[in-house]
CSV table of C-alpha atoms and ligand atoms in Angstrom, one decimal:
chain,number,residue,atom,x,y,z
T,1156,MET,CA,36.1,-76.4,72.8
T,1157,ASN,CA,34.1,-73.5,71.3
T,1158,THR,CA,36.3,-72.6,68.3
T,1159,SER,CA,34.5,-73.4,65.2
T,1160,LEU,CA,36.4,-75.8,63.1
T,1161,LEU,CA,33.9,-76.2,60.3
T,1162,SER,CA,30.9,-74.1,59.6
T,1163,VAL,CA,28.3,-74.7,57.0
T,1164,ASP,CA,26.3,-71.7,56.1
T,1165,ASN,CA,23.1,-71.7,54.0
T,1166,LEU,CA,24.0,-74.8,52.1
T,1167,ALA,CA,21.6,-75.8,49.3
T,1168,VAL,CA,21.7,-78.8,47.0
T,1169,ARG,CA,19.1,-79.5,44.3
T,1170,PHE,CA,18.5,-81.9,41.5
T,1171,ASP,CA,16.8,-80.9,38.3
T,1172,THR,CA,14.1,-83.5,37.6
T,1173,PRO,CA,11.4,-83.7,35.0
T,1174,ASP,CA,9.0,-82.7,37.8
T,1175,GLY,CA,11.0,-79.6,38.6
T,1176,ALA,CA,13.8,-78.8,41.0
T,1177,ALA,CA,14.1,-81.2,43.9
T,1178,HIS,CA,15.5,-79.3,46.9
T,1179,ALA,CA,17.3,-82.1,48.7
T,1180,VAL,CA,19.3,-79.8,51.0
T,1181,ASP,CA,17.7,-76.5,51.8
T,1182,ARG,CA,19.6,-73.6,53.6
T,1183,VAL,CA,21.4,-75.9,56.0
T,1184,CYS,CA,23.5,-74.1,58.7
T,1185,LEU,CA,25.6,-75.9,61.2
T,1186,ASN,CA,29.0,-75.8,62.8
T,1187,VAL,CA,31.3,-78.3,64.4
T,1188,HIS,CA,33.7,-77.1,67.1
T,1189,ALA,CA,37.2,-78.4,67.5
T,1190,GLY,CA,37.2,-81.7,69.4
T,1191,GLU,CA,33.5,-82.1,69.7
T,1192,THR,CA,31.1,-84.7,68.2
T,1193,LEU,CA,28.1,-83.2,66.4
T,1194,GLY,CA,25.4,-85.7,65.6
T,1195,LEU,CA,23.3,-85.1,62.5
T,1196,VAL,CA,20.1,-87.1,62.8
T,1197,GLY,CA,17.0,-87.5,60.6
T,1198,GLU,CA,14.9,-89.9,58.7
T,1199,SER,CA,16.3,-91.6,55.6
T,1200,GLY,CA,16.2,-89.2,52.6
T,1201,CYS,CA,16.3,-85.9,54.6
T,1202,GLY,CA,19.6,-84.8,53.1
T,1203,LYS,CA,22.2,-85.9,55.7
T,1204,SER,CA,24.6,-87.6,53.3
T,1205,LEU,CA,24.4,-84.9,50.7
T,1206,THR,CA,25.3,-82.4,53.4
T,1207,ALA,CA,28.4,-84.4,54.2
T,1208,LEU,CA,29.3,-85.0,50.6
T,1209,SER,CA,29.0,-81.2,49.9
T,1210,ILE,CA,31.6,-80.5,52.6
T,1211,LEU,CA,34.2,-82.7,50.8
T,1212,ARG,CA,33.0,-81.8,47.3
T,1213,LEU,CA,32.0,-85.3,46.5
T,1214,LEU,CA,28.4,-84.7,45.4
T,1215,PRO,CA,27.1,-86.8,42.5
T,1216,VAL,CA,27.5,-84.9,39.2
T,1217,SER,CA,23.8,-84.3,38.7
T,1218,ALA,CA,23.6,-82.5,42.0
T,1219,ARG,CA,23.7,-78.6,41.9
T,1220,MET,CA,25.2,-77.0,44.9
T,1221,SER,CA,24.0,-73.4,45.2
T,1222,ALA,CA,24.5,-70.5,47.5
T,1223,GLY,CA,26.2,-71.5,50.7
T,1224,LYS,CA,29.5,-71.1,52.3
T,1225,ILE,CA,31.6,-73.9,53.9
T,1226,THR,CA,34.3,-72.5,56.2
T,1227,TYR,CA,37.0,-74.8,57.4
T,1228,LYS,CA,39.4,-73.2,59.9
T,1229,ASN,CA,39.6,-69.7,58.2
T,1230,ASP,CA,39.1,-70.8,54.6
T,1231,ASN,CA,36.0,-70.9,52.4
T,1232,LEU,CA,36.2,-74.4,50.9
T,1233,CYS,CA,33.9,-73.4,48.1
T,1234,GLU,CA,36.6,-71.2,46.7
T,1235,PHE,CA,39.2,-74.0,46.7
T,1236,THR,CA,40.5,-75.5,43.5
T,1237,ASP,CA,40.1,-79.3,43.0
T,1238,VAL,CA,43.8,-79.7,43.7
T,1239,ARG,CA,43.5,-77.9,47.1
T,1240,MET,CA,40.4,-79.9,47.9
T,1241,ARG,CA,42.4,-83.1,47.5
T,1242,HIS,CA,44.8,-81.9,50.2
T,1243,ILE,CA,41.9,-81.4,52.5
T,1244,ARG,CA,40.3,-84.8,51.9
T,1245,GLY,CA,41.8,-87.5,54.0
T,1246,ARG,CA,44.4,-85.3,55.6
T,1247,GLU,CA,42.3,-82.5,57.2
T,1248,ILE,CA,38.8,-84.0,56.9
T,1249,ALA,CA,38.3,-87.8,56.5
T,1250,MET,CA,35.1,-89.6,55.9
T,1251,ILE,CA,33.8,-93.1,56.6
T,1252,PHE,CA,30.7,-94.6,55.0
T,1253,GLN,CA,27.9,-97.0,55.8
T,1254,GLU,CA,29.0,-99.9,53.7
T,1255,PRO,CA,32.6,-100.8,54.5
T,1256,MET,CA,32.6,-103.7,52.1
T,1257,THR,CA,31.8,-101.5,49.1
T,1258,SER,CA,34.0,-98.6,50.2
T,1259,LEU,CA,37.2,-100.6,50.5
T,1260,ASN,CA,39.1,-101.7,47.4
T,1261,PRO,CA,38.3,-105.4,47.0
T,1262,VAL,CA,41.6,-106.2,45.2
T,1263,MET,CA,44.0,-104.4,47.5
T,1264,PRO,CA,45.4,-105.9,50.7
T,1265,ILE,CA,44.1,-104.0,53.8
T,1266,GLY,CA,47.5,-103.0,55.0
T,1267,LEU,CA,48.3,-101.2,51.8
T,1268,GLN,CA,44.8,-99.5,51.8
T,1269,VAL,CA,45.5,-98.1,55.3
T,1270,ALA,CA,49.0,-96.9,54.3
T,1271,GLU,CA,47.9,-95.3,51.0
T,1272,PRO,CA,46.6,-92.0,52.4
T,1273,LEU,CA,50.0,-91.4,54.0
T,1274,ILE,CA,51.8,-92.1,50.7
T,1275,THR,CA,49.4,-90.0,48.7
T,1276,HIS,CA,49.8,-87.1,51.0
T,1277,LYS,CA,53.5,-87.6,51.0
T,1278,LEU,CA,53.6,-87.8,54.8
T,1279,PHE,CA,55.8,-90.8,55.0
T,1280,PRO,CA,58.0,-93.0,52.7
T,1281,ALA,CA,56.2,-96.2,51.7
T,1282,ALA,CA,58.0,-98.5,54.3
T,1283,ASP,CA,57.2,-96.1,57.2
T,1284,ALA,CA,53.7,-95.7,56.0
T,1285,TYR,CA,53.3,-99.4,56.0
T,1286,ALA,CA,54.6,-99.6,59.6
T,1287,LYS,CA,52.1,-96.8,60.6
T,1288,ALA,CA,49.3,-98.7,59.0
T,1289,ALA,CA,50.1,-101.8,61.1
T,1290,GLN,CA,50.1,-99.7,64.2
T,1291,TRP,CA,46.7,-98.3,63.3
T,1292,LEU,CA,45.2,-101.7,62.6
T,1293,GLU,CA,46.4,-102.7,66.0
T,1294,TYR,CA,44.9,-99.6,67.5
T,1295,VAL,CA,41.5,-100.3,66.1
T,1296,LYS,CA,41.8,-103.8,67.4
T,1297,ILE,CA,42.1,-106.0,64.3
T,1298,PRO,CA,43.1,-109.3,65.9
T,1299,ALA,CA,46.6,-110.4,64.8
T,1300,ALA,CA,46.8,-107.1,62.9
T,1301,ARG,CA,50.3,-107.6,61.6
T,1302,LYS,CA,49.6,-111.0,60.2
T,1303,ARG,CA,46.4,-109.7,58.5
T,1304,MET,CA,48.1,-106.8,56.6
T,1305,ASN,CA,48.0,-108.9,53.5
T,1306,ASP,CA,44.4,-110.0,53.8
T,1307,TYR,CA,41.8,-108.7,51.3
T,1308,PRO,CA,38.5,-107.2,52.5
T,1309,TYR,CA,36.5,-110.3,51.6
T,1310,GLN,CA,38.5,-112.2,54.2
T,1311,LEU,CA,37.2,-109.9,57.0
T,1312,SER,CA,33.7,-109.6,58.6
T,1313,GLY,CA,31.7,-106.4,58.2
T,1314,GLY,CA,32.7,-105.1,61.6
T,1315,MET,CA,36.4,-105.8,60.9
T,1316,CYS,CA,36.1,-104.0,57.5
T,1317,GLN,CA,34.6,-101.0,59.3
T,1318,ARG,CA,37.6,-101.0,61.7
T,1319,VAL,CA,39.9,-101.0,58.7
T,1320,MET,CA,37.9,-98.0,57.2
T,1321,ILE,CA,38.3,-96.2,60.5
T,1322,ALA,CA,42.1,-96.9,60.6
T,1323,MET,CA,42.3,-95.6,57.0
T,1324,ALA,CA,40.4,-92.4,57.9
T,1325,MET,CA,42.5,-91.9,61.0
T,1326,VAL,CA,46.0,-92.6,59.6
T,1327,CYS,CA,46.6,-89.0,58.6
T,1328,GLN,CA,45.3,-87.7,61.9
T,1329,PRO,CA,42.5,-85.5,60.5
T,1330,ASN,CA,41.0,-82.7,62.5
T,1331,LEU,CA,37.5,-83.8,61.5
T,1332,LEU,CA,36.1,-87.2,60.9
T,1333,ILE,CA,32.8,-87.4,59.0
T,1334,ALA,CA,31.1,-90.7,59.8
T,1335,ASP,CA,28.0,-91.4,57.6
T,1336,GLU,CA,25.9,-94.1,59.3
T,1337,PRO,CA,29.1,-96.0,60.3
T,1338,THR,CA,27.2,-98.6,62.3
T,1339,THR,CA,24.0,-98.9,60.4
T,1340,ALA,CA,25.0,-102.0,58.4
T,1341,LEU,CA,26.4,-103.8,61.5
T,1342,ASP,CA,24.8,-106.1,64.1
T,1343,VAL,CA,23.9,-104.5,67.5
T,1344,THR,CA,26.9,-106.0,69.4
T,1345,ILE,CA,29.4,-105.0,66.7
T,1346,GLN,CA,27.7,-101.6,66.5
T,1347,ALA,CA,28.4,-101.1,70.2
T,1348,GLN,CA,32.1,-102.0,69.7
T,1349,ILE,CA,32.5,-99.6,66.8
T,1350,LEU,CA,30.9,-96.8,68.8
T,1351,ALA,CA,33.2,-97.6,71.8
T,1352,LEU,CA,36.1,-97.3,69.4
T,1353,MET,CA,35.0,-94.0,68.1
T,1354,ARG,CA,34.5,-92.7,71.6
T,1355,ARG,CA,38.1,-93.8,72.4
T,1356,LEU,CA,39.4,-92.1,69.3
T,1357,LYS,CA,37.6,-88.9,70.2
T,1358,GLY,CA,39.0,-88.9,73.8
T,1359,GLU,CA,42.6,-89.8,72.9
T,1360,ARG,CA,43.1,-88.1,69.6
T,1361,GLN,CA,41.4,-84.7,70.0
T,1362,MET,CA,39.4,-85.0,66.8
T,1363,ALA,CA,36.1,-83.5,66.0
T,1364,ILE,CA,33.4,-85.9,64.6
T,1365,LEU,CA,30.4,-85.2,62.4
T,1366,LEU,CA,28.3,-88.3,63.1
T,1367,ILE,CA,25.5,-89.0,60.7
T,1368,THR,CA,22.8,-91.4,61.7
T,1369,HIS,CA,19.0,-92.0,61.6
T,1370,ASP,CA,19.3,-93.5,65.1
T,1371,LEU,CA,18.8,-91.3,68.1
T,1372,SER,CA,20.2,-93.9,70.5
T,1373,VAL,CA,23.5,-93.8,68.6
T,1374,ILE,CA,23.5,-90.0,69.1
T,1375,ALA,CA,22.7,-90.4,72.8
T,1376,GLN,CA,25.8,-92.6,73.2
T,1377,ILE,CA,28.4,-90.5,71.6
T,1378,ALA,CA,27.4,-87.0,70.5
T,1379,ASP,CA,28.0,-83.7,72.4
T,1380,ARG,CA,25.5,-81.7,70.4
T,1381,VAL,CA,22.8,-82.7,67.9
T,1382,ALA,CA,21.4,-81.2,64.7
T,1383,VAL,CA,18.0,-82.6,63.7
T,1384,MET,CA,17.2,-82.6,60.0
T,1385,TYR,CA,13.9,-82.9,58.3
T,1386,ALA,CA,13.2,-82.6,54.5
T,1387,GLY,CA,16.5,-81.0,53.8
T,1388,GLN,CA,16.4,-78.5,56.6
T,1389,VAL,CA,18.0,-78.3,60.1
T,1390,MET,CA,15.0,-78.0,62.4
T,1391,GLU,CA,16.8,-77.9,65.8
T,1392,ILE,CA,20.3,-77.8,67.2
T,1393,ALA,CA,21.1,-78.2,70.8
T,1394,SER,CA,23.4,-80.1,73.3
T,1395,VAL,CA,22.5,-83.7,73.7
T,1396,GLU,CA,21.2,-83.1,77.2
T,1397,GLN,CA,19.0,-80.1,76.1
T,1398,LEU,CA,17.6,-81.9,73.1
T,1399,PHE,CA,16.7,-85.1,75.0
T,1400,ASP,CA,15.3,-83.2,78.1
T,1401,GLN,CA,13.7,-80.2,76.4
T,1402,PRO,CA,13.1,-80.8,72.7
T,1403,LEU,CA,11.4,-77.7,71.3
T,1404,HIS,CA,10.6,-78.6,67.7
T,1405,PRO,CA,7.4,-80.8,67.3
T,1406,TYR,CA,9.3,-83.0,64.9
T,1407,THR,CA,12.1,-83.6,67.5
T,1408,GLN,CA,9.5,-84.3,70.1
T,1409,GLY,CA,7.8,-86.8,67.8
T,1410,LEU,CA,11.2,-88.5,67.1
T,1411,LEU,CA,11.9,-88.8,70.8
T,1412,ARG,CA,8.5,-90.3,71.5
T,1413,SER,CA,9.1,-92.9,68.8
T,1414,ILE,CA,12.2,-94.5,70.3
T,1415,PRO,CA,11.8,-97.3,72.8
T,1416,LEU,CA,12.9,-96.4,76.4
T,1417,PRO,CA,14.2,-98.9,78.9
T,1418,GLY,CA,11.4,-100.4,80.9
T,1419,THR,CA,8.7,-99.6,78.5
T,1420,SER,CA,8.8,-102.8,76.4
T,1421,GLY,CA,5.5,-103.9,75.0
T,1422,GLU,CA,4.0,-100.5,74.9
T,1423,ARG,CA,3.1,-99.3,71.4
T,1424,LEU,CA,5.5,-96.6,70.2
T,1425,PHE,CA,4.4,-93.3,69.0
T,1426,GLU,CA,4.5,-92.8,65.2
T,1427,ILE,CA,4.7,-89.3,63.6
T,1428,PRO,CA,1.5,-89.2,61.4
T,1429,GLY,CA,1.9,-88.7,57.6
T,1430,SER,CA,5.0,-89.0,55.6
T,1431,VAL,CA,7.9,-86.8,54.4
T,1432,PRO,CA,6.9,-84.4,51.5
T,1433,ARG,CA,8.2,-85.0,48.0
T,1434,LEU,CA,11.3,-83.0,47.3
T,1435,THR,CA,9.7,-81.4,44.3
T,1436,ALA,CA,6.6,-80.4,46.2
T,1437,LYS,CA,6.0,-76.6,46.3
T,1438,MET,CA,5.2,-76.0,49.9
T,1439,ARG,CA,4.2,-72.8,51.7
T,1440,GLY,CA,5.2,-72.2,55.2
T,1441,CYS,CA,7.0,-74.8,57.4
T,1442,LYS,CA,8.0,-78.0,55.6
T,1443,PHE,CA,6.8,-80.0,58.6
T,1444,ASN,CA,3.3,-78.4,58.7
T,1445,PRO,CA,1.4,-81.4,57.1
T,1446,ARG,CA,2.5,-83.6,60.0
T,1447,CYS,CA,2.7,-81.2,62.8
T,1448,ILE,CA,0.1,-81.6,65.5
T,1449,GLU,CA,0.7,-78.1,66.8
T,1450,ALA,CA,0.6,-76.2,63.5
T,1451,GLN,CA,-1.0,-72.8,63.5
T,1452,LYS,CA,-2.1,-70.5,60.7
T,1453,ARG,CA,1.3,-68.8,60.4
T,1454,CYS,CA,2.9,-72.2,59.9
T,1455,TYR,CA,1.0,-72.7,56.6
T,1456,ASN,CA,2.0,-69.3,55.2
T,1457,GLU,CA,5.5,-68.3,56.3
T,1458,SER,CA,8.7,-70.4,56.5
T,1459,PRO,CA,10.4,-70.1,59.9
T,1460,GLU,CA,14.1,-69.4,60.2
T,1461,LEU,CA,16.5,-71.3,62.4
T,1462,LEU,CA,16.7,-69.0,65.4
T,1463,ASN,CA,18.3,-69.0,68.8
T,1464,ARG,CA,16.0,-70.0,71.6
T,1465,GLY,CA,18.1,-69.9,74.8
T,1466,LYS,CA,21.7,-70.8,75.2
T,1467,ARG,CA,23.1,-72.5,72.1
T,1468,HIS,CA,19.7,-74.0,71.3
T,1469,GLU,CA,18.4,-73.2,67.8
T,1470,VAL,CA,15.0,-74.0,66.5
T,1471,ARG,CA,13.2,-73.6,63.1
T,1472,CYS,CA,9.6,-73.3,64.4
T,1473,TRP,CA,7.1,-70.5,64.8
T,1474,ILE,CA,5.7,-72.0,68.0
T,1475,GLY,CA,7.2,-70.3,71.0
T,1476,GLN,CA,8.7,-67.5,68.9
T,1477,ASN,CA,7.7,-63.9,69.7
Y,472,LIG,N1,21.8,-88.7,42.6
Y,472,LIG,C1,20.6,-88.3,43.0
Y,472,LIG,N2,19.7,-88.0,42.1
Y,472,LIG,C2,18.4,-87.5,42.5
Y,472,LIG,N3,18.1,-87.4,43.8
Y,472,LIG,C3,19.0,-87.7,44.7
Y,472,LIG,C4,20.3,-88.2,44.4
Y,472,LIG,N4,21.0,-88.5,45.6
Y,472,LIG,C5,20.1,-88.2,46.6
Y,472,LIG,N5,18.9,-87.7,46.1
Y,472,LIG,C6,17.8,-87.3,46.9
Y,472,LIG,O1,18.1,-86.4,47.8
Y,472,LIG,C7,17.5,-86.7,49.1
Y,472,LIG,C8,18.5,-86.7,50.2
Y,472,LIG,O2,19.5,-87.7,50.0
Y,472,LIG,P1,20.5,-88.1,51.1
Y,472,LIG,O3,21.3,-86.9,51.5
Y,472,LIG,O4,21.2,-89.3,50.6
Y,472,LIG,O5,19.6,-88.5,52.4
Y,472,LIG,P2,20.0,-89.2,53.7
Y,472,LIG,O6,21.4,-89.4,53.8
Y,472,LIG,O7,19.5,-88.3,54.8
Y,472,LIG,O8,19.2,-90.5,53.8
Y,472,LIG,C9,16.9,-88.0,49.0
Y,472,LIG,O9,15.5,-87.9,49.1
Y,472,LIG,C10,17.2,-88.6,47.6
Y,472,LIG,O10,16.1,-89.0,46.9
Y,473,LIG,MG1,22.6,-91.2,53.9
């Protein structure tokens, strides 16, 4: 369980804007072990998607990726040619996105879309790929899957489209699935079904998942470990149990106090005061200092590093550090 499959080391992504450099991802470090689910959680705009897109080299053209090393198995992906990256995408590392309707090709039948990665990566001849696609559509529980192979995405509901996306991501049996807000666009009941499907895949297919979400309750249901991001930085990484029982970063503590717990309906939820800093803001010290209720003098002057605090529990905070 502990072999590192993917490790992201000091990743930085910026955009050059008229107001100066916007540091959207700032020295992010994280790793995903074989077979585990790492949750990446944080408010909208904190750099989760850009982190994921960097891994697969799918950043928007205006983004500048600097520094950083991305190691997959024993290779540094940053040194790969575009052709080698194409072999990685889909086959080794697959990705699913928030909006299945816009990620699927609207003018291609779903069966063909699921078969396509197998054909592109030359894993199967077309007829066999098509048969495999049918099996996968059944596996992700598309009702009457074989009959629906010729359907177009518009003929399916959002939840069904997300199942098709998952089948498409899974068909080459990747070692790592990156799921960027896979359930955010769906109703609560459909969300639960998709999460159950992902849990099943994880159990039966020995695949690692990097699950991106702004929703801690999704993390609680499916992740083994969690990385909490704030303003482009990872603030805390721990196992799900540790993070929920003993959050060490004041931001994580605030996040946990702001989710409703069973049996507390009607009580007013905690809100973290203030708002996320502008990406172009020149800040000294910790990026969370304007909103931190525990900030000390040092927090306004020096930026903390992400450091080990106990067994596999890392925190970027001066409080509690010697
Ligand atoms: N193409 C872009 N041009 C300029 N800024 C961008 C672009 N894409 C993302 N950003 C900025 O980078 C930050 C992080 O974006 P993103 O990774 O999409 O956040 P998240 O997925 O956590 O919601 C956001 O604040 C966003 O404004
Ligand atoms: Mg996003």
